[in-house]
PDB file of C-alpha atoms in Angstrom:
ATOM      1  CA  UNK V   1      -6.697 -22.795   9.459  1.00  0.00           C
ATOM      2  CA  UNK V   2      -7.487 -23.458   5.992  1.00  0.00           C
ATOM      3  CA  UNK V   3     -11.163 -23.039   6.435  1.00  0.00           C
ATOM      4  CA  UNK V   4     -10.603 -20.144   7.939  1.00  0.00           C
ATOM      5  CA  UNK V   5      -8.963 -18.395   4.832  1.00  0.00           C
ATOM      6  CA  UNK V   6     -11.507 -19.859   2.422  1.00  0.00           C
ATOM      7  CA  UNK V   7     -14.460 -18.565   4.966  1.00  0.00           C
ATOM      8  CA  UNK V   8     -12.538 -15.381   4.984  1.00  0.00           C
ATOM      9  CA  UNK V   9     -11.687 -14.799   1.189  1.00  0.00           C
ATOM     10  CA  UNK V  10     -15.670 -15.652   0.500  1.00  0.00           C
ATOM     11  CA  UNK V  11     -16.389 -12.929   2.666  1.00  0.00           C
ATOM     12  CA  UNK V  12     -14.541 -10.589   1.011  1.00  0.00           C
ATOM     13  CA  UNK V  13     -15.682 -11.522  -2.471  1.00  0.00           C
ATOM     14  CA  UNK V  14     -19.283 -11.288  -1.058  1.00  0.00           C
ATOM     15  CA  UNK V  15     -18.496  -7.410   0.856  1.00  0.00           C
ATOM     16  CA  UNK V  16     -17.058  -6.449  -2.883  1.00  0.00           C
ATOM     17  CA  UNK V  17     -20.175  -7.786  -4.363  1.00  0.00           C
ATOM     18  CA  UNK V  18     -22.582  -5.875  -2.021  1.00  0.00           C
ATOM     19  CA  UNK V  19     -20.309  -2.831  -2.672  1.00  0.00           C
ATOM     20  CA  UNK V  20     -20.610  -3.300  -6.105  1.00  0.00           C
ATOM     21  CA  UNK V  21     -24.404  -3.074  -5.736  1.00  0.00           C
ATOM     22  CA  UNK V  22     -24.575  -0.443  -3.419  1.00  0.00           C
ATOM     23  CA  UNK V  23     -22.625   2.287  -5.191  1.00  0.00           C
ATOM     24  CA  UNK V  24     -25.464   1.786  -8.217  1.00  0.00           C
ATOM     25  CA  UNK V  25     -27.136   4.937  -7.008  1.00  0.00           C
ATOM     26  CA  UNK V  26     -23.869   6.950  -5.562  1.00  0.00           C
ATOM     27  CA  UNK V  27     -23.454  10.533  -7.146  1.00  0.00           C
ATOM     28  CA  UNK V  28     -20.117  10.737  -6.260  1.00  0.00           C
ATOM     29  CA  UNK V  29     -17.188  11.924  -8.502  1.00  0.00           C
ATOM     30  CA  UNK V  30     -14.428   9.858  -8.436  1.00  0.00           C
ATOM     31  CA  UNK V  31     -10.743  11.206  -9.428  1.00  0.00           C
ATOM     32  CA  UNK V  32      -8.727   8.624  -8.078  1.00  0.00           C
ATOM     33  CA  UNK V  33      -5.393   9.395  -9.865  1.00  0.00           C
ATOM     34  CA  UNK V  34      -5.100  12.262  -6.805  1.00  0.00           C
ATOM     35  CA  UNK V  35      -3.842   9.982  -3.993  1.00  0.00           C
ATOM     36  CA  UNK V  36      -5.272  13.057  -1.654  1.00  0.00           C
ATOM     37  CA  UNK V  37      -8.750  12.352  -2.854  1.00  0.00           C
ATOM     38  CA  UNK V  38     -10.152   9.881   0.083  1.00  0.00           C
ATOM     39  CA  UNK V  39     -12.770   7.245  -1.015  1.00  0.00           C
ATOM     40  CA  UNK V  40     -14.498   4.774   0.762  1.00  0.00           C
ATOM     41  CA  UNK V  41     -13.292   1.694  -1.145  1.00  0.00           C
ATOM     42  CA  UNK V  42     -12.662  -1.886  -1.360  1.00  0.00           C
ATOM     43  CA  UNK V  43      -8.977  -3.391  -3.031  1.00  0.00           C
ATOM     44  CA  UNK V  44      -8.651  -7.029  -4.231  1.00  0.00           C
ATOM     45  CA  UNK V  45      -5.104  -7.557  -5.576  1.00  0.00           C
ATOM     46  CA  UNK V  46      -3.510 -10.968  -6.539  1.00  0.00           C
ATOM     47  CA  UNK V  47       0.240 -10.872  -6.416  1.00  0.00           C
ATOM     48  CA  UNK V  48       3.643 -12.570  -6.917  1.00  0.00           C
ATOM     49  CA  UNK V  49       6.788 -11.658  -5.136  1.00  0.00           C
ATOM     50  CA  UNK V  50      10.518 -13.320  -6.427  1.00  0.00           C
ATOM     51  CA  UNK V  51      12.797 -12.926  -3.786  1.00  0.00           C
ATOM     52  CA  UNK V  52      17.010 -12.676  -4.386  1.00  0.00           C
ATOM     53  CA  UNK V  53      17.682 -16.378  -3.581  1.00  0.00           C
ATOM     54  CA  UNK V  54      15.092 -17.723  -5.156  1.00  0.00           C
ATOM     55  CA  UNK V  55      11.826 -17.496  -3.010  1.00  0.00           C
ATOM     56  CA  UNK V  56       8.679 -16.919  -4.773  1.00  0.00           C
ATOM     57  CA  UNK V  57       5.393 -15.666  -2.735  1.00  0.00           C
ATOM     58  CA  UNK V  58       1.906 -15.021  -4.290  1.00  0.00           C
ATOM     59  CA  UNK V  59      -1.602 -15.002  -2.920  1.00  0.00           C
ATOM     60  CA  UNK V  60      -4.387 -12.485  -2.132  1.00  0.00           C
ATOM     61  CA  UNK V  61      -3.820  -8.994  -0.572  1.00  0.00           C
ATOM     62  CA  UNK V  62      -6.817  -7.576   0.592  1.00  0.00           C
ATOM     63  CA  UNK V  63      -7.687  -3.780   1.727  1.00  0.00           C
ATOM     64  CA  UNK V  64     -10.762  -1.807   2.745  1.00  0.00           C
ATOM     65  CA  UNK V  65     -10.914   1.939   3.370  1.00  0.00           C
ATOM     66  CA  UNK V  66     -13.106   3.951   4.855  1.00  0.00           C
ATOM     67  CA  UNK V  67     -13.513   7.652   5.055  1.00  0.00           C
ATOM     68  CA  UNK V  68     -15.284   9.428   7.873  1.00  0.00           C
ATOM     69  CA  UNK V  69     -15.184  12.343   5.902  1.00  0.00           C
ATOM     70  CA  UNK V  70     -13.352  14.142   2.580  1.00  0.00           C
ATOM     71  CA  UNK V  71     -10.300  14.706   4.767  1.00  0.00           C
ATOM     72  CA  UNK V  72     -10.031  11.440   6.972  1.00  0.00           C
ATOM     73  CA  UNK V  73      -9.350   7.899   5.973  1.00  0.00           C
ATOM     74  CA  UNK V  74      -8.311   5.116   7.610  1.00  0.00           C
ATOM     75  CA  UNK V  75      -7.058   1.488   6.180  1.00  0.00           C
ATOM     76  CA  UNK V  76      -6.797  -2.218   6.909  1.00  0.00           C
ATOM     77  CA  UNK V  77      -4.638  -4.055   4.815  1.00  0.00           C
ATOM     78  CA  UNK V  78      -4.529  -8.149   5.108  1.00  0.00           C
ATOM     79  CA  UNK V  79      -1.951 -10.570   2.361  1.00  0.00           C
ATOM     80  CA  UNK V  80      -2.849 -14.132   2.667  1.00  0.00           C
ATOM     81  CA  UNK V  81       0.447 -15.533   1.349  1.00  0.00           C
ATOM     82  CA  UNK V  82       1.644 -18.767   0.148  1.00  0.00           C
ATOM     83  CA  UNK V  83       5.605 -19.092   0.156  1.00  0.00           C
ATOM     84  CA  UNK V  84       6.923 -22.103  -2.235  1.00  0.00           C
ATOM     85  CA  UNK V  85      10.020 -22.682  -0.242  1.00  0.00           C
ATOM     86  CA  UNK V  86       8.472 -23.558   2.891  1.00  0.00           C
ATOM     87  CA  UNK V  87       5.215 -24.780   1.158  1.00  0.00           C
ATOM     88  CA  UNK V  88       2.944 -23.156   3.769  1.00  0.00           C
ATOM     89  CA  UNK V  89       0.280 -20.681   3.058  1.00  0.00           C
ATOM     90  CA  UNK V  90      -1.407 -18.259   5.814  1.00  0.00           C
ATOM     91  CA  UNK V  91      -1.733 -14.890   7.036  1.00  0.00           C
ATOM     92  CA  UNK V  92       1.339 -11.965   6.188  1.00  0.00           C
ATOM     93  CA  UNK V  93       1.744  -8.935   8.271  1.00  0.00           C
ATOM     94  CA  UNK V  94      -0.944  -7.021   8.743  1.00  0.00           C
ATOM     95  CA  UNK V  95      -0.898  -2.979   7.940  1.00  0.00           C
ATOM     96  CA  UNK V  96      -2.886  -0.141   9.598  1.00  0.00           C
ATOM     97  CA  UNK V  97      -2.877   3.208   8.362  1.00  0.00           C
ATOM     98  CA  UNK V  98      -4.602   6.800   9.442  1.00  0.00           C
ATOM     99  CA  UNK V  99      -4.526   9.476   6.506  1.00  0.00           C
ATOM    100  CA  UNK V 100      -5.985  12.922   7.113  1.00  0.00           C
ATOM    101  CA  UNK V 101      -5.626  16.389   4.746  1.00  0.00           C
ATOM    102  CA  UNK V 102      -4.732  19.754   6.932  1.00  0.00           C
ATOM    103  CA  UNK V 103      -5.070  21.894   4.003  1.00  0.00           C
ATOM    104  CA  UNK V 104      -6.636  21.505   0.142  1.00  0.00           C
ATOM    105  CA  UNK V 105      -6.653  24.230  -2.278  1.00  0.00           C
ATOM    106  CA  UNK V 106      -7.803  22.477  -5.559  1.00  0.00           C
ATOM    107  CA  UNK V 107      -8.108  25.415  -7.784  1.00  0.00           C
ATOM    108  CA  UNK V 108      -8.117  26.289 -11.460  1.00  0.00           C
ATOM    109  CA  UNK V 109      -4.732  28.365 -10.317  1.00  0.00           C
ATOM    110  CA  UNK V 110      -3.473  26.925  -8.108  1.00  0.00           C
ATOM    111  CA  UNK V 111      -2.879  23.051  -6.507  1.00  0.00           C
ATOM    112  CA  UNK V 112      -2.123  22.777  -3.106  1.00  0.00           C
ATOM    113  CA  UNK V 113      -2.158  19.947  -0.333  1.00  0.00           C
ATOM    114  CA  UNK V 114      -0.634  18.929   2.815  1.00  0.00           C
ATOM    115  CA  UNK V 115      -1.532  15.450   4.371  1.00  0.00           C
ATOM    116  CA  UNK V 116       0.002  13.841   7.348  1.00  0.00           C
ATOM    117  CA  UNK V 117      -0.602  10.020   8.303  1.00  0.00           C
ATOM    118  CA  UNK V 118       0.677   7.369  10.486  1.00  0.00           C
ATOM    119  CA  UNK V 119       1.113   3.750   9.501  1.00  0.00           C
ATOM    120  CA  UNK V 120       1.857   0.141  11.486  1.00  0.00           C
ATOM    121  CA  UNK V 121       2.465  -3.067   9.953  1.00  0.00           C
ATOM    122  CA  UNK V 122       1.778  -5.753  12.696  1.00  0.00           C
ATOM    123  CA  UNK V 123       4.026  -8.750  13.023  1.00  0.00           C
ATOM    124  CA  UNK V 124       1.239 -11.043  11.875  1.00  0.00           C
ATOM    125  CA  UNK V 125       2.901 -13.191   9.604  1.00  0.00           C
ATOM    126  CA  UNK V 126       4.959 -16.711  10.418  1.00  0.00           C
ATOM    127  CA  UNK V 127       8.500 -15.831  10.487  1.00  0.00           C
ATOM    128  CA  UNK V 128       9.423 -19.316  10.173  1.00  0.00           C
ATOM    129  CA  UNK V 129       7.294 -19.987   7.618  1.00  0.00           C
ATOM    130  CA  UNK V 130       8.177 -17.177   5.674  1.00  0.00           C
ATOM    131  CA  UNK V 131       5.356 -15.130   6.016  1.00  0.00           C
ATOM    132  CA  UNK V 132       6.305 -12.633   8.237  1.00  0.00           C
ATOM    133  CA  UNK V 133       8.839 -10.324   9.422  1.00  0.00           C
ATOM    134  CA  UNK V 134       8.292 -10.819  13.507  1.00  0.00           C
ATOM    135  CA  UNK V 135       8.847  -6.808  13.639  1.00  0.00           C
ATOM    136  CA  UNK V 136       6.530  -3.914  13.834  1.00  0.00           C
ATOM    137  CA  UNK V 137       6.873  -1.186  11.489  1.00  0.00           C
ATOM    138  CA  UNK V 138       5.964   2.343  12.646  1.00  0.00           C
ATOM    139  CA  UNK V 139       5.561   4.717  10.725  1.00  0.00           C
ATOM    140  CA  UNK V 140       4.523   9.053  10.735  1.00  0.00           C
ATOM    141  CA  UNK V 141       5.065  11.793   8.207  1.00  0.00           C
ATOM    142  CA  UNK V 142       3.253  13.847   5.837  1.00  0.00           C
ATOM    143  CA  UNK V 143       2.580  13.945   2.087  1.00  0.00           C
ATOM    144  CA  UNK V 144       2.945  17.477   0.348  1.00  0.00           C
ATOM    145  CA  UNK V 145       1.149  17.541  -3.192  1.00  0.00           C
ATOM    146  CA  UNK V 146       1.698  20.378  -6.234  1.00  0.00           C
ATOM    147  CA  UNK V 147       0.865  20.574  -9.790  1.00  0.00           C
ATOM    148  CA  UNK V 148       3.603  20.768 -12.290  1.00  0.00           C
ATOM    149  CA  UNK V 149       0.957  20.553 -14.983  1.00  0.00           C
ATOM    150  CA  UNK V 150      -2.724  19.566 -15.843  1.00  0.00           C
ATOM    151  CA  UNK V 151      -2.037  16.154 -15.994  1.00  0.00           C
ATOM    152  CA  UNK V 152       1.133  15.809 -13.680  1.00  0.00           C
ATOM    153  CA  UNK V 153       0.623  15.959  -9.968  1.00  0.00           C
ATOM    154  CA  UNK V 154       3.765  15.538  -7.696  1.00  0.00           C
ATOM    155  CA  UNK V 155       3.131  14.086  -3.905  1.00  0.00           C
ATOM    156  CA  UNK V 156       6.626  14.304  -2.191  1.00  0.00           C
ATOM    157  CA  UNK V 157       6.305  12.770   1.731  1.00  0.00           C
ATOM    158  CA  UNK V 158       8.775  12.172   4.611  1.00  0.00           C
ATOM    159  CA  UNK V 159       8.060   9.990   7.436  1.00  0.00           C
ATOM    160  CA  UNK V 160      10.301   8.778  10.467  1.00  0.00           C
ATOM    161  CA  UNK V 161      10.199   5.248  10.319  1.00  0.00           C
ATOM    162  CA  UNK V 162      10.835   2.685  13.647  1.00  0.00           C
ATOM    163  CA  UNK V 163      11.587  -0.975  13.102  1.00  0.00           C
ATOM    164  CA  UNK V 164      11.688  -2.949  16.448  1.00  0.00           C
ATOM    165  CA  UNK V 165      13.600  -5.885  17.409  1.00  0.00           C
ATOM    166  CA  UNK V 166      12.448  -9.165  15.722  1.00  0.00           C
ATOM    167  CA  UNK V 167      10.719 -11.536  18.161  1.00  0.00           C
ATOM    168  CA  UNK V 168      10.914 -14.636  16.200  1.00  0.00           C
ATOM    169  CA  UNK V 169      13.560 -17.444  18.530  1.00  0.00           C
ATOM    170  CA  UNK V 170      15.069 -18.342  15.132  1.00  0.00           C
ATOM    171  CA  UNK V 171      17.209 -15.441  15.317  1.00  0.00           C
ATOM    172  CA  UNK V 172      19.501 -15.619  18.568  1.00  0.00           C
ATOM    173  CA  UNK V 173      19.650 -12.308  20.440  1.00  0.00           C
ATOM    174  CA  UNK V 174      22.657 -11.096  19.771  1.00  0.00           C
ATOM    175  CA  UNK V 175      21.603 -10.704  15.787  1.00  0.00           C
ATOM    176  CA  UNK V 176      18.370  -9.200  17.289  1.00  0.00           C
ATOM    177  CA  UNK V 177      18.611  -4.742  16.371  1.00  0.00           C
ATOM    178  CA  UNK V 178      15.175  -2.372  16.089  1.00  0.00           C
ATOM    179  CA  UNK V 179      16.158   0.195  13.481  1.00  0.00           C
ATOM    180  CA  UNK V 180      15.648   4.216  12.908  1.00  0.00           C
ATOM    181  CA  UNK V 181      15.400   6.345  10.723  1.00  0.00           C
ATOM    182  CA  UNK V 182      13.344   7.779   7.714  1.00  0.00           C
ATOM    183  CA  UNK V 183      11.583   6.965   4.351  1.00  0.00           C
ATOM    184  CA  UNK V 184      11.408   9.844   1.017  1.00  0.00           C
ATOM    185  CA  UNK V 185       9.293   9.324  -1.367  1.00  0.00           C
ATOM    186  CA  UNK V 186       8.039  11.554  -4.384  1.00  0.00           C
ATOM    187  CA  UNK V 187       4.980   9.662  -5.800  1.00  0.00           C
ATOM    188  CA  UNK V 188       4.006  11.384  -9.470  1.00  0.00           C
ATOM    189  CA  UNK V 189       0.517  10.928 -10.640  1.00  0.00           C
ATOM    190  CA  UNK V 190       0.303  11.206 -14.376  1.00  0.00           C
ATOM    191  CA  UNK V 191      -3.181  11.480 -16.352  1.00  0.00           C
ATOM    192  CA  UNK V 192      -3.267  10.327 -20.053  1.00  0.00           C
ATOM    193  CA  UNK V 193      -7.143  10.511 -20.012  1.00  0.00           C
ATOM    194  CA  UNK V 194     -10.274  10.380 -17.804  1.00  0.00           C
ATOM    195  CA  UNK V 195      -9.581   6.768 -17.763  1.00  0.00           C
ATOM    196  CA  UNK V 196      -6.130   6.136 -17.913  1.00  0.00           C
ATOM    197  CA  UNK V 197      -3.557   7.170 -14.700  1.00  0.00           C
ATOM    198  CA  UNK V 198       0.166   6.361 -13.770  1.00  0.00           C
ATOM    199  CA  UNK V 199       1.748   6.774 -10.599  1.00  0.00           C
ATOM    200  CA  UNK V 200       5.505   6.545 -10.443  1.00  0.00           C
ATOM    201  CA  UNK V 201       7.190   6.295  -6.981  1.00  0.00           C
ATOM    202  CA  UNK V 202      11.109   6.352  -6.095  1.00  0.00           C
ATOM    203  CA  UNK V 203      11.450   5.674  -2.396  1.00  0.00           C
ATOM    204  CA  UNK V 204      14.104   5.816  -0.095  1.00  0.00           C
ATOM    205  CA  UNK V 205      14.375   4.083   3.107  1.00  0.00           C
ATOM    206  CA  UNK V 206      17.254   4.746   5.488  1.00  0.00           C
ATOM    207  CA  UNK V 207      17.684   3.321   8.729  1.00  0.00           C
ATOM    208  CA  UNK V 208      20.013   3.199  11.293  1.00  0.00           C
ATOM    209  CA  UNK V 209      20.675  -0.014  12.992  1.00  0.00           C
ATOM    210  CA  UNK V 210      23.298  -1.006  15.392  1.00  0.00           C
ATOM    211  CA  UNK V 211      25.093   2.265  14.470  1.00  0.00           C
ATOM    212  CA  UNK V 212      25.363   1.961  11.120  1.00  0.00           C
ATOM    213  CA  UNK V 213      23.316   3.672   8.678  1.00  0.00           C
ATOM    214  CA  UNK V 214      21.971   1.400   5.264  1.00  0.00           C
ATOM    215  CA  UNK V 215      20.113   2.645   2.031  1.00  0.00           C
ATOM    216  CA  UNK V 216      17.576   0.831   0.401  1.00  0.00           C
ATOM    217  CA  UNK V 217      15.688   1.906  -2.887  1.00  0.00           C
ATOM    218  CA  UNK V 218      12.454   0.756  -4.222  1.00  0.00           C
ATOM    219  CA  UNK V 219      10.019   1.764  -6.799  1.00  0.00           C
ATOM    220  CA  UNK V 220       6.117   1.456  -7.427  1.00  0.00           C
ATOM    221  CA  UNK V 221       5.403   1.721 -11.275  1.00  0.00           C
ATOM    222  CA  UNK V 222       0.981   1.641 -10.652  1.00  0.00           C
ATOM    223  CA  UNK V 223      -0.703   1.922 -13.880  1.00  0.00           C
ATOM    224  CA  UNK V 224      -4.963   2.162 -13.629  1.00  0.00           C
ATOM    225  CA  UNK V 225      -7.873   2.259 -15.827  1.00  0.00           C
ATOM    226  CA  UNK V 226     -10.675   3.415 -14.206  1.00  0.00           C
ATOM    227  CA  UNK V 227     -13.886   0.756 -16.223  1.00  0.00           C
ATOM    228  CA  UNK V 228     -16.858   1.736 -14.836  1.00  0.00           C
ATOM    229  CA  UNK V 229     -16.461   5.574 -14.015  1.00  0.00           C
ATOM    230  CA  UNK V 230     -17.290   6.898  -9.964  1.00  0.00           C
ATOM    231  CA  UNK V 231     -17.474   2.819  -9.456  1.00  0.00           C
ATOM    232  CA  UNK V 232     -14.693   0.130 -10.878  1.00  0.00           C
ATOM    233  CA  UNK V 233     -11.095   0.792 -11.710  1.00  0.00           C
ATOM    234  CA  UNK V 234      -8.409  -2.052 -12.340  1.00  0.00           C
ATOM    235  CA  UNK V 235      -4.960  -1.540 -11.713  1.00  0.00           C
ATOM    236  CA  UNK V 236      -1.387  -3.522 -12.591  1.00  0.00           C
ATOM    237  CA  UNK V 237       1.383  -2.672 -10.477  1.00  0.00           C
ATOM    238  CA  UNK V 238       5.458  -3.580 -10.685  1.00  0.00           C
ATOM    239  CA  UNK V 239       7.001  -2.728  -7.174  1.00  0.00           C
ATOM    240  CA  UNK V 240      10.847  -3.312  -7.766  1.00  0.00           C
ATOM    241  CA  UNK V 241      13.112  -3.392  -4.203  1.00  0.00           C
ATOM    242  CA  UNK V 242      16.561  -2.628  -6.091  1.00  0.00           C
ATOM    243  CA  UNK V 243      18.846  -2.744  -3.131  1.00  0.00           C
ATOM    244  CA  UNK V 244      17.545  -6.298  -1.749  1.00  0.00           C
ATOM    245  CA  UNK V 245      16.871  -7.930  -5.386  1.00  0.00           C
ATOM    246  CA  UNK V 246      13.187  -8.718  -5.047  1.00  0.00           C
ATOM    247  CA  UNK V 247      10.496  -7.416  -6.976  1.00  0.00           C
ATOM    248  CA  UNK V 248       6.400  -7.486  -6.588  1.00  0.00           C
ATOM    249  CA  UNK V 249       4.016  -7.602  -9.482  1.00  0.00           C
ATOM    250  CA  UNK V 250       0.316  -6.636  -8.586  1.00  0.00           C
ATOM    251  CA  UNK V 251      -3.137  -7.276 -10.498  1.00  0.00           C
ATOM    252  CA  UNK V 252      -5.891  -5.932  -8.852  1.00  0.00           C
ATOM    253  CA  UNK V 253      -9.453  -4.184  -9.049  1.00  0.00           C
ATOM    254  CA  UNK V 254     -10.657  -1.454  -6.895  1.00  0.00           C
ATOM    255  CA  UNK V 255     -14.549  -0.833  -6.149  1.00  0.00           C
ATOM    256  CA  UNK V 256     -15.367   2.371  -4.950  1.00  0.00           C
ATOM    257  CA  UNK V 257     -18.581   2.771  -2.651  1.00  0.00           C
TER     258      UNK V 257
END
């Protein structure tokens, strides 16, 4: 299995390098501090995850998207994680996601957009190994965007959100529950420069399971700078989980083809 990482994190290093080389003759204009605007891209991001009682995770995290078009996008996202209290490395869960804009009006006077999506994260991770969750995560809703100045774009979204049971025999079935409900965010994108970008995003998740409703709050603090404009942009990113005492840090580079 190790082999199989290392053949697959060369790969990925060698599809960013041939992106790299391929986007030296695109025209295209890239303003990536609008989440709405849909690039085909490649993400590398290395990350590190301290858990409440004490867990630390870090590795790779991997995405590629591809656009068929302005208004359709679709994403694979793969974490190869190593967790330091079981000692094991390997592959997290795996996320899919479909974006699509049903309406843009970019204007001089007036901002308007309204994207639905759906998004799955596949039980692909080790449970016991502490990789995984052993639960699929379903997910549908829509993103709303608005100005509220120049530089400060607003992206409120709702989405129903579906948890099923975890399949993992470490947890007996009676402790076994899929959960309901739905997840508010409202992402702000704020633009110091052409370069420089900030999004700040306040979620709320809030589920029901076994008839009883919990609240969890999170954050994503995602500051960029794009280096190479229409081609390179790095990114940090600090992606606190306040109700469950964990937080993510992010460091990462984004190549747009």
């Amino acid at each position: 299995m190790k082999h199989f990482y290392i053949t697959f994190y060369l790969l990925f290093c060698s599809l960013i390098c041939l992106a790299q080389d391929d986007n030296t003759n695109s025209q295209q204009n890239v303003d990536a501090s609008n989440p709405t605007n849909l690039y085909t891209q490649v993400n590398t991001q290395f990350e590190y995850t301290s858990l409440k009682d004490g867990t630390s995770l870090y590795g790779f995290r991997g995405n590629v998207q591809y656009t068929f078009n302005p208004n359709n996008l679709v994403l694979a996202e793969i974490p190869l994680l190593h967790n330091d209290a079981t000692s094991k490395f390997g592959l997290g869960d795996v996320r899919l996601r479909y974006f699509t804009i049903v309406k843009r009006e970019m204007t001089a006077e007036k901002f308007n957009v309204i994207a639905p999506f759906l998004d799955i994260t596949l039980p692909t991770g080790n449970f016991e190994d502490g990789l995984g969750t052993s639960s699929f995560v379903l997910s549908a809703g829509s993103v709303y965007g608005f100005a509220l100045s120049k530089k400060v774009l607003m992206f409120p979204g709702l989405s129903l959100v579906h948890v099923t049971k975890p399949s993992t025999d470490v947890i007996p079935d009676e402790f076994k529950f899929s959960s309901t409900g739905f997840l508010a965010q409202a992402n702000v994108s704020i633009s110091f420069n052409q370069s420089w970008f900030l999004f700040v995003n306040p979620i709320l998740t809030y589920l029901n399971t076994d008839g009883e409703w919990n609240d969890t709050w999170s954050g994503e603090f995602n500051l960029n700078h794009m280096i190479i404009p229409n081609k390179l942009k790095a990114n940090i990113g600090y992606f606190p989980n306040f109700t469950n005492e964990a937080t993510t840090i992010r460091i990462g580079t984004t190549f747009f083809l």
